Structures are given as structure tokens and as C-alpha cells.
Coordinates of N, CA and C in Angstrom, one line a residue:
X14 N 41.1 224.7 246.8 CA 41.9 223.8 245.9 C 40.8 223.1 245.1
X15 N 40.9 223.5 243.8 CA 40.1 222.6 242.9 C 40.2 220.7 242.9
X16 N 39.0 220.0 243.0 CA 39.1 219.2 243.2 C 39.7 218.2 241.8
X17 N 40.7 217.0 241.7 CA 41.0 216.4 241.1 C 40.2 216.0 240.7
X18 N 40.2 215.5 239.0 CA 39.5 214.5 238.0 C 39.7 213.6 237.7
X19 N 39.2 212.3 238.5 CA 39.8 210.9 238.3 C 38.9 210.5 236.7
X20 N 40.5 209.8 236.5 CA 40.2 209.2 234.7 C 40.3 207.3 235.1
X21 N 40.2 206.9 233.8 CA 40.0 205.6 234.3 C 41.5 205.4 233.5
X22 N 42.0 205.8 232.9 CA 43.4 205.7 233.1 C 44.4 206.0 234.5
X23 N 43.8 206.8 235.1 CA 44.4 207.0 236.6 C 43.6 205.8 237.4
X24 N 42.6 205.0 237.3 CA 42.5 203.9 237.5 C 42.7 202.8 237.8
X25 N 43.4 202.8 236.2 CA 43.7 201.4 235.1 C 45.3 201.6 236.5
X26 N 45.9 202.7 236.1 CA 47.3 202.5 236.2 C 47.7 202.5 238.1
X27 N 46.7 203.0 238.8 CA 46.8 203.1 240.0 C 46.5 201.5 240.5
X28 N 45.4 200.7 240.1 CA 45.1 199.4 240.2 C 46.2 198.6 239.8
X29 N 46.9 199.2 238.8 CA 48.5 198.4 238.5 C 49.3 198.2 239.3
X30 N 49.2 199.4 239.7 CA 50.7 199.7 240.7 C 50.0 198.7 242.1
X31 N 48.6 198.9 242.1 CA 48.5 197.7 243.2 C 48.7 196.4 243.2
X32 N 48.6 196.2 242.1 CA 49.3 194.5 241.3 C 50.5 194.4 242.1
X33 N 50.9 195.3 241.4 CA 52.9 195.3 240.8 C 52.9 194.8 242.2
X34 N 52.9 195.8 243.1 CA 53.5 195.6 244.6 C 52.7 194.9 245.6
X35 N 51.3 194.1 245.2 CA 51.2 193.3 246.2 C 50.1 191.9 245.5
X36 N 49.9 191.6 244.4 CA 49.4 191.1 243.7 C 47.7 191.5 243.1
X37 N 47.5 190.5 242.5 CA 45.9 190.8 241.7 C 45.0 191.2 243.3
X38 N 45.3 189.8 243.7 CA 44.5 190.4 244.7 C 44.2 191.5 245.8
X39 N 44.9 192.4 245.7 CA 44.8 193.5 246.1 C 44.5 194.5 245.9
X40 N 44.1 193.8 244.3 CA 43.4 195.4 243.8 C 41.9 195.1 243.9
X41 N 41.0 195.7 244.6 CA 39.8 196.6 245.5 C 39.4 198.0 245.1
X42 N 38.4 197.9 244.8 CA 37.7 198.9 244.6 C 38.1 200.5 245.5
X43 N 38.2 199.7 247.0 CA 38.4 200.5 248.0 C 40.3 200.8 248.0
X44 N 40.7 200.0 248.0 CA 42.5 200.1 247.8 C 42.6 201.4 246.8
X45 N 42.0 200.6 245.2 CA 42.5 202.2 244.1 C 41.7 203.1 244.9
X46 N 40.8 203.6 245.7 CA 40.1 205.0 245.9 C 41.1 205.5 247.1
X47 N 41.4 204.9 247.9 CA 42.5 205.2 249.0 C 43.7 205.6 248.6
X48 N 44.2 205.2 247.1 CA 45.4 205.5 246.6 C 45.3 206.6 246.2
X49 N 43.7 207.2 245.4 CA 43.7 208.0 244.5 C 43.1 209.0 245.4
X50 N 43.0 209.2 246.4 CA 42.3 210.0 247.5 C 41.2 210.2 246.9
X51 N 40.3 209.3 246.5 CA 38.5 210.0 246.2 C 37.8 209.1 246.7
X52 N 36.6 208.7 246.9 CA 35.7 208.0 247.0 C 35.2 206.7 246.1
X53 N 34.5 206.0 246.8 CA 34.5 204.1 245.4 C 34.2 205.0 244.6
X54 N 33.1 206.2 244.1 CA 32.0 206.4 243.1 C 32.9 206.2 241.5
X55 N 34.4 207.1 241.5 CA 35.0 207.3 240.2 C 35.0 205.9 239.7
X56 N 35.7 205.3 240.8 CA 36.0 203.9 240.0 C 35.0 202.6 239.3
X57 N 34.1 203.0 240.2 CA 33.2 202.2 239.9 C 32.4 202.9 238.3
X58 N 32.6 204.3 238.7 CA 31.7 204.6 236.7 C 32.5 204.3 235.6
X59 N 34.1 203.8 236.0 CA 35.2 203.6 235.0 C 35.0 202.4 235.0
X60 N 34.5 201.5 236.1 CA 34.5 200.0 235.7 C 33.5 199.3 236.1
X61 N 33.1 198.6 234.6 CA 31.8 198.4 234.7 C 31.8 196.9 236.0
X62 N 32.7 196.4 235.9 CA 33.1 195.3 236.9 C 34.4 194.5 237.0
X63 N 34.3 194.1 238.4 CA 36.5 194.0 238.7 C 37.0 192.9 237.2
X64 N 36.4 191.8 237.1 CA 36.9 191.5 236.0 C 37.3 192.5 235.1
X65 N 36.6 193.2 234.8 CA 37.3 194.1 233.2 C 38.5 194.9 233.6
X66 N 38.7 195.6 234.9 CA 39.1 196.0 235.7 C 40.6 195.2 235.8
X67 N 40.4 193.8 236.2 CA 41.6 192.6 236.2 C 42.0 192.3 234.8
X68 N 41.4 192.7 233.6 CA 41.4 192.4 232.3 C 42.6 193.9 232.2
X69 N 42.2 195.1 232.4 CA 43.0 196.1 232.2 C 44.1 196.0 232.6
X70 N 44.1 195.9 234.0 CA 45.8 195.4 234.6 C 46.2 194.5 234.2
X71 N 45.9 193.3 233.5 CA 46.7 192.0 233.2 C 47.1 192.9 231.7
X72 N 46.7 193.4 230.8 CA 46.7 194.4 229.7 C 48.1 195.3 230.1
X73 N 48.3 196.0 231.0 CA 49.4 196.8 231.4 C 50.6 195.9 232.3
X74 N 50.1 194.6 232.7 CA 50.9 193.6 232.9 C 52.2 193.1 231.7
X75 N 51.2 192.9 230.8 CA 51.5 193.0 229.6 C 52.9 193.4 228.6
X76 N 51.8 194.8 228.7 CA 53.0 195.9 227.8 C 54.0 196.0 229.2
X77 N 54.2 195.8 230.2 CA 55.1 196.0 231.0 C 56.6 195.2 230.9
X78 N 56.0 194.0 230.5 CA 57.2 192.5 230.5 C 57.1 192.5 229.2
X79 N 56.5 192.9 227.8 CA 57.2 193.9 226.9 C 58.2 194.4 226.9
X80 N 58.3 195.5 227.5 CA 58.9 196.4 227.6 C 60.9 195.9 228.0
X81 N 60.3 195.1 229.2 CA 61.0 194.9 230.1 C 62.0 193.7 229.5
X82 N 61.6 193.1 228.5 CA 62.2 192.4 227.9 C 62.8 192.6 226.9
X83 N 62.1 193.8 226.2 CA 63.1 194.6 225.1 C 64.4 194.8 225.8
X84 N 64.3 195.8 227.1 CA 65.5 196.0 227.6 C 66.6 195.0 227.8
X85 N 66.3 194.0 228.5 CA 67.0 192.8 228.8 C 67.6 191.9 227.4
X86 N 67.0 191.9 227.0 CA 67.5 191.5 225.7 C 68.9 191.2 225.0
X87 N 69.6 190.4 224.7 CA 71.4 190.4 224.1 C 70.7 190.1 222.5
X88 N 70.8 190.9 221.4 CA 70.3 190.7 220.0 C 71.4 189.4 219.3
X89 N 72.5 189.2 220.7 CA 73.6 188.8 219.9 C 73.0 186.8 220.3
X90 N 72.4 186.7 220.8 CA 71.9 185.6 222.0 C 70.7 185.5 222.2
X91 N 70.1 185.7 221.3 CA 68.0 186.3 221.7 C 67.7 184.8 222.5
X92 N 67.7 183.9 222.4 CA 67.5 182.7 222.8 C 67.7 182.5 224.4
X93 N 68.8 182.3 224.5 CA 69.4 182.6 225.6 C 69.2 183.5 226.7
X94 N 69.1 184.5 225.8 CA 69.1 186.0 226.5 C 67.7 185.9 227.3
X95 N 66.7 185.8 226.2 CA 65.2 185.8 226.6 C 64.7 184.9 227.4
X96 N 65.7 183.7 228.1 CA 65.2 182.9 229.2 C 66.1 183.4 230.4
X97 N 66.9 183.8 230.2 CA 67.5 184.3 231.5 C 66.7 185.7 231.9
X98 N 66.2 186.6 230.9 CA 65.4 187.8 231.2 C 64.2 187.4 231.5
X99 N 63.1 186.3 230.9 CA 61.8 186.0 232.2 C 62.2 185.7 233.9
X100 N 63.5 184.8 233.4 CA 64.0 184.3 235.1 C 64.1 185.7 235.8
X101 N 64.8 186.3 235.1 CA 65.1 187.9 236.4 C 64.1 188.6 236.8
X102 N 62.8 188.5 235.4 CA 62.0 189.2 235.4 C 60.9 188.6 236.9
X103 N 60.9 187.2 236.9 CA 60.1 186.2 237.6 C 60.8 187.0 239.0
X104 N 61.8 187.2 239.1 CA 62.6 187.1 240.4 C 62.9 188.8 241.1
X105 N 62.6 190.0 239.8 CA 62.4 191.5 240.3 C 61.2 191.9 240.2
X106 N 60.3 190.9 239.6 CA 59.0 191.7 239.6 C 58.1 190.3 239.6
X107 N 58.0 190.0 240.9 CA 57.1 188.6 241.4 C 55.9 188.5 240.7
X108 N 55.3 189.1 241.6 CA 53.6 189.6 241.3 C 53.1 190.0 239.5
X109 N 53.7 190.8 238.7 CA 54.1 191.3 237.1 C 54.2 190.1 236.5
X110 N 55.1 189.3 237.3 CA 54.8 187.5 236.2 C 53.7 186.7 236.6
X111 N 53.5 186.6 237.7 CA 52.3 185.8 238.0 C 51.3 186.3 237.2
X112 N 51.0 187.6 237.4 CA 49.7 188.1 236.0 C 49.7 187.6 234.7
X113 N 51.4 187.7 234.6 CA 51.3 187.6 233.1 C 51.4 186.1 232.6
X114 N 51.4 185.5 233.2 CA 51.9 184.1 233.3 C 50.7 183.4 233.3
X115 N 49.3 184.1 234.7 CA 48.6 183.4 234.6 C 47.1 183.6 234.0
X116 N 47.5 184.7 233.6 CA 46.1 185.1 232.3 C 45.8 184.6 231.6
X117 N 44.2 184.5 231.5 CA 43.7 183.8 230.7 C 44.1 183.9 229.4
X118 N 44.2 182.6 228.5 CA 45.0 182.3 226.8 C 43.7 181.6 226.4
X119 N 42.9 182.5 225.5 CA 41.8 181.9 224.7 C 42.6 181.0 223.7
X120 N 41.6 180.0 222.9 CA 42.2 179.5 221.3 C 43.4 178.3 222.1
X121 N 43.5 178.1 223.1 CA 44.5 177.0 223.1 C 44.2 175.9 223.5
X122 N 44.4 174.7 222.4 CA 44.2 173.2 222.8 C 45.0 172.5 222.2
X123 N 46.1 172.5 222.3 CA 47.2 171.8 222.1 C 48.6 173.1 223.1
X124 N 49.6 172.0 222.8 CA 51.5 172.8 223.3 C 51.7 173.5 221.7
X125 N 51.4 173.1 220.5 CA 51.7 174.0 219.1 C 50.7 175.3 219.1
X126 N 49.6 174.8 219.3 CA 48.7 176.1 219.7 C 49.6 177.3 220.8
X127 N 49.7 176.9 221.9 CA 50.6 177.3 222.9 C 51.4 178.2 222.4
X128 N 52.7 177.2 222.0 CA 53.7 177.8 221.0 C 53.7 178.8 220.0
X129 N 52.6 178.9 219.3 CA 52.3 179.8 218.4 C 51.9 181.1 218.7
X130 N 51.0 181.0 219.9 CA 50.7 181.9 220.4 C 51.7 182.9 221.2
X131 N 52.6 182.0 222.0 CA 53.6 183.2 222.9 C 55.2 183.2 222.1
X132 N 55.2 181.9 221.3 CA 56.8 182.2 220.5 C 56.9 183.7 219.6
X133 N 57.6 184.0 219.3 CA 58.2 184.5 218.0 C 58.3 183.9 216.9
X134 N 57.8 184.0 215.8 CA 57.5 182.8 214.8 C 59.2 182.6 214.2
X135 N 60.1 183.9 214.1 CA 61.4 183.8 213.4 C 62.3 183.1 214.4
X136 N 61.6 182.9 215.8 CA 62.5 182.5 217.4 C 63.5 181.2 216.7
X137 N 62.5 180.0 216.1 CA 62.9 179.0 216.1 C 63.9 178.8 214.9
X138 N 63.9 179.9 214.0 CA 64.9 179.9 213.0 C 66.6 180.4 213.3
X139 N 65.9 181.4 214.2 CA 66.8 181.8 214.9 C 68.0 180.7 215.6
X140 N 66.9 180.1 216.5 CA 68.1 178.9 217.3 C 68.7 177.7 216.3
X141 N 67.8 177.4 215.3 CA 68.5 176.8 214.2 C 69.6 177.3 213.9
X142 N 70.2 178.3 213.3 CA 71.1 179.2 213.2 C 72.4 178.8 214.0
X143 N 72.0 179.4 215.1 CA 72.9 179.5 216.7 C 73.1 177.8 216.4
X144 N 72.6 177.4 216.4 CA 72.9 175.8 217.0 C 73.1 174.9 216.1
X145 N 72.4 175.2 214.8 CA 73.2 173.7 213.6 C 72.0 173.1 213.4
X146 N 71.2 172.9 214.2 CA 70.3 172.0 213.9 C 68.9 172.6 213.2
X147 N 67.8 171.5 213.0 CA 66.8 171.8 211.7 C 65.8 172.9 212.8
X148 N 64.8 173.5 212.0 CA 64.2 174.5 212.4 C 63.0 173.3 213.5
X149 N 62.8 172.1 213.1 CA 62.2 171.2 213.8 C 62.6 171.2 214.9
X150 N 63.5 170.5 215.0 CA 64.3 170.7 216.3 C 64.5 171.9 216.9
X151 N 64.8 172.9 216.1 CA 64.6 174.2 216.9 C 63.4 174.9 217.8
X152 N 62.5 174.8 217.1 CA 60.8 174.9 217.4 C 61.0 173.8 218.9
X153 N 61.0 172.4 218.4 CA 61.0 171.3 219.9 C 61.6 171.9 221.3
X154 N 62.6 172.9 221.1 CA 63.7 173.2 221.8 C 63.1 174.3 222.2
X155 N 62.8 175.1 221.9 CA 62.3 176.5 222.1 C 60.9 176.2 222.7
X156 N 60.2 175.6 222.3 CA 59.0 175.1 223.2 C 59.1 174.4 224.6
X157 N 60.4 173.3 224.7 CA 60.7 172.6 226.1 C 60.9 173.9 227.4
X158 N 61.7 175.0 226.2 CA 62.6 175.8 227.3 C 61.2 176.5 227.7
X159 N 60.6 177.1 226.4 CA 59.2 177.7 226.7 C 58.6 177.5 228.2
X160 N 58.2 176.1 228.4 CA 57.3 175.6 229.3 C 58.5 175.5 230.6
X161 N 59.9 175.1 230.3 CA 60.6 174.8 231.3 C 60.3 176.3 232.2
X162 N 60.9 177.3 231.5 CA 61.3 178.8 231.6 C 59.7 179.2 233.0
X163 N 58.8 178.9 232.1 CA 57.5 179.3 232.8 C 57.2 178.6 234.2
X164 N 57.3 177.3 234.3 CA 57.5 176.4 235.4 C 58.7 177.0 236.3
X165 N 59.8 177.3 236.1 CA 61.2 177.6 237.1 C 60.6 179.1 237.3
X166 N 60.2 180.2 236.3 CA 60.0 181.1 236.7 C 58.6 181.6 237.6
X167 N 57.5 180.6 237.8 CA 56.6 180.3 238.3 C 56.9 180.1 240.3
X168 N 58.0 179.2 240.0 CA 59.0 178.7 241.5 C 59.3 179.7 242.0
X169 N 60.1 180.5 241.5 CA 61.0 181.7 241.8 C 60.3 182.6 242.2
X170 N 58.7 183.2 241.6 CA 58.1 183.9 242.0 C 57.4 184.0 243.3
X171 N 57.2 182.7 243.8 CA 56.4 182.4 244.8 C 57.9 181.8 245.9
X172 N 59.0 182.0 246.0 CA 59.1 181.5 247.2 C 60.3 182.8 247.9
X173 N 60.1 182.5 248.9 CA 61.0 183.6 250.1 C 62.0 182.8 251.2
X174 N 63.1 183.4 251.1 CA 63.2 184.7 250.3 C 63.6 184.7 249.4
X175 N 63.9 183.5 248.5 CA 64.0 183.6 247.1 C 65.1 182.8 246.6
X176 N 65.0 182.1 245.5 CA 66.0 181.2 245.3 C 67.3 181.8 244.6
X177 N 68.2 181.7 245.0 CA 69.3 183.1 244.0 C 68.9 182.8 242.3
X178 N 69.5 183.8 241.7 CA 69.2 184.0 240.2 C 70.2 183.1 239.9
X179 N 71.6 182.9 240.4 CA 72.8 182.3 239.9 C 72.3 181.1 239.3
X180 N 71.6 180.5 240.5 CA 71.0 179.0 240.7 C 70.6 178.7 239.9
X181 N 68.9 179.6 239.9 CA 67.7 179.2 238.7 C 68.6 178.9 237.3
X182 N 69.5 180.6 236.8 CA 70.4 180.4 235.8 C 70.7 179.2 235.5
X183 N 71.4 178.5 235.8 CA 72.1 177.7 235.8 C 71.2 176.3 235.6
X184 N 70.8 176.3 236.5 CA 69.7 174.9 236.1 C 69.0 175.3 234.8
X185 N 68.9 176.4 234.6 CA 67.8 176.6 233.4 C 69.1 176.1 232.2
X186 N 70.0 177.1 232.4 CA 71.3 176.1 231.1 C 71.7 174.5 230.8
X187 N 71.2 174.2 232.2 CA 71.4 172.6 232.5 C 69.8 172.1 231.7
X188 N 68.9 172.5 231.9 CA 67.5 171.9 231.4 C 67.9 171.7 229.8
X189 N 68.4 173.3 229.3 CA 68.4 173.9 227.9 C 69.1 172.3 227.0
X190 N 70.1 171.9 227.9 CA 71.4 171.0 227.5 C 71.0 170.2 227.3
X191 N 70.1 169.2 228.2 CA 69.3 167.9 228.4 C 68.2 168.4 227.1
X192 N 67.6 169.2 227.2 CA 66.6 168.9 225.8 C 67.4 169.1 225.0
X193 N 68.7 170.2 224.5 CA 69.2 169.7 223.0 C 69.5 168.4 223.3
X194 N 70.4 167.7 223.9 CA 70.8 166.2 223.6 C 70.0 165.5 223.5
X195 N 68.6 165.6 224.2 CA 67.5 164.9 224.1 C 67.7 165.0 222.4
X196 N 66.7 165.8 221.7 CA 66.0 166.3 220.4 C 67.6 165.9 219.1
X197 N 68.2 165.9 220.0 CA 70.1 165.6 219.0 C 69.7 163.9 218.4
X198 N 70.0 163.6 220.1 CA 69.9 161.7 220.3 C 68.6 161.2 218.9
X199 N 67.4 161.9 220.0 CA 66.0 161.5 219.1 C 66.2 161.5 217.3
X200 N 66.8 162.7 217.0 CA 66.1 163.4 215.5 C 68.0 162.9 215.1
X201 N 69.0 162.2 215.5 CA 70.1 162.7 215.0 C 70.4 161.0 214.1

């Protein structure tokens, strides 16, 4: 039997799937060679060191909650839609948010910096729209849920056996409420 050719895409994507199902820290030099049935030598000439290595999976972390959020998506509710889809996302794929969640974000020194970096720049025009109010207040609003969304979905990932989705839901509608009336009260 000819022997297999490990690529550093078989790697990249094997070291993933060790994420996915048991977190960063699990992925070992020795773990991907035991997966890939070969010896450390492949992995190691693919990676010059585990950081780049943790750089690659946080990278397919990435395109993954991408992806995964295209799906989840309501086009009719993007607002809405896209905080209930991190929450589920937080809550079916634990370890996938923690990466993504807690990767390094060069360039940020401020919450606007922040904002700019992970919003949708049309997001906040958007909720303007939906809701009546100025694109100010929309941006304020979409930034509160921003950080709320990441904090609740942060919770959810880390506890067992798990807090139901109903719940999180729900409080997260409740947060959403209190900062419009907040941002209403303040700017109205």
C-alpha cells in the first residue's frame, strides 16, 4: 500500500477538527500525527511553529462562523437574526466561538475601533430602518448588542450542561430593549 502524502492543508484542517471538538488546546503536534496516522516529522516541516499553526485554525475558525452565519441568517431581520445566530452558534459549536471570539484583534484602541472592525458598516443603517431611529443611535445599539451578544455568548460556551437557548434568547431580547430605551430616553 502506497504510503499517504501529508499536506499542510491536511494539517491545517485535521488541527481544526481538533479545535472544533475539544478546544485550541488540544491541538499537539502529537494529537494531529495520531489523527493523520504518520509521525510528528510532516507536521512539523508544515509548521514552522504552533503559533502559526494556532493562527491557521483560528483562520478556519473563522471562515467557519462565516459560513455558519450566512446559513442562520433571516435577510428579513439581519439584526435580530445575527444575535440569535452567534447565541446558537456559542451554544452548538462551544470551542468554534471561543477561538473566534478570542483571537487576537490587532489596530484596536477604542469600542469604535472595535465596532468597525467586526460590524457590517451598512448593519447600523440597517437597524435605523427597522427601528425609526437615527443611524447614531443605531451604530450605539448595534455596538451595546455587539459586546452584550459576545459576553452572553462567551457564558453559554463555557458552562455544562448548558444554559437553554430559550433563556439566553430571551434575555438577549430583554438586553436589546433596555439599550433601545436607554439610547430613545438619552438621544430622544
Amino acid at each position: 500500500m502506497p504510503k499517504q502524502r501529508i499536506t499542510k492543508e491536511m494539517v491545517v484542517m485535521t488541527a481544526f477538527e481538533i479545535a472544533r471538538n475539544g478546544g485550541m488546546e488540544q491541538v499537539m503536534v502529537k494529537s494531529i500525527a495520531n489523527k493523520l496516522g504518520c509521525s510528528v516529522q510532516p507536521i512539523y516541516s508544515y509548521c514552522e511553529n504552533m503559533d502559526g499553526l494556532r493562527r491557521d485554525v483560528a483562520e478556519q475558525a473563522d471562515k467557519f462562523v462565516q459560513k455558519y452565519m450566512e446559513v442562520h441568517l433571516d435577510r428579513k431581520d439581519l439584526f435580530r437574526s445575527t444575535g440569535r445566530a452567534y447565541v446558537r452558534l456559542a451554544k452548538e459549536e462551544p470551542h468554534l466561538f471561543r477561538i473566534f471570539i478570542s483571537h487576537q484583534r490587532r489596530g484596536i484602541a477604542s469600542l469604535d475601533d472595535l465596532y468597525r472592525s467586526e460590524a457590517s458598516p451598512k448593519m447600523a443603517e440597517v437597524i435605523s430602518g427597522e427601528l425609526q431611529i437615527s443611524v447614531e443611535q443605531a451604530r450605539q445599539l448595534h455596538l451595546n448588542m455587539l459586546i452584550y451578544t459576545i459576553g452572553i455568548g462567551a457564558i453559554l460556551s463555557v458552562t455544562e450542561p448548558g444554559i437553554s437557548t430559550d433563556e439566553i434568547l430571551s434575555q438577549q431580547e430583554s438586553a436589546c430593549e433596555a439599550f433601545l430605551n436607554q439610547i430613545l430616553h438619552d438621544g430622544g
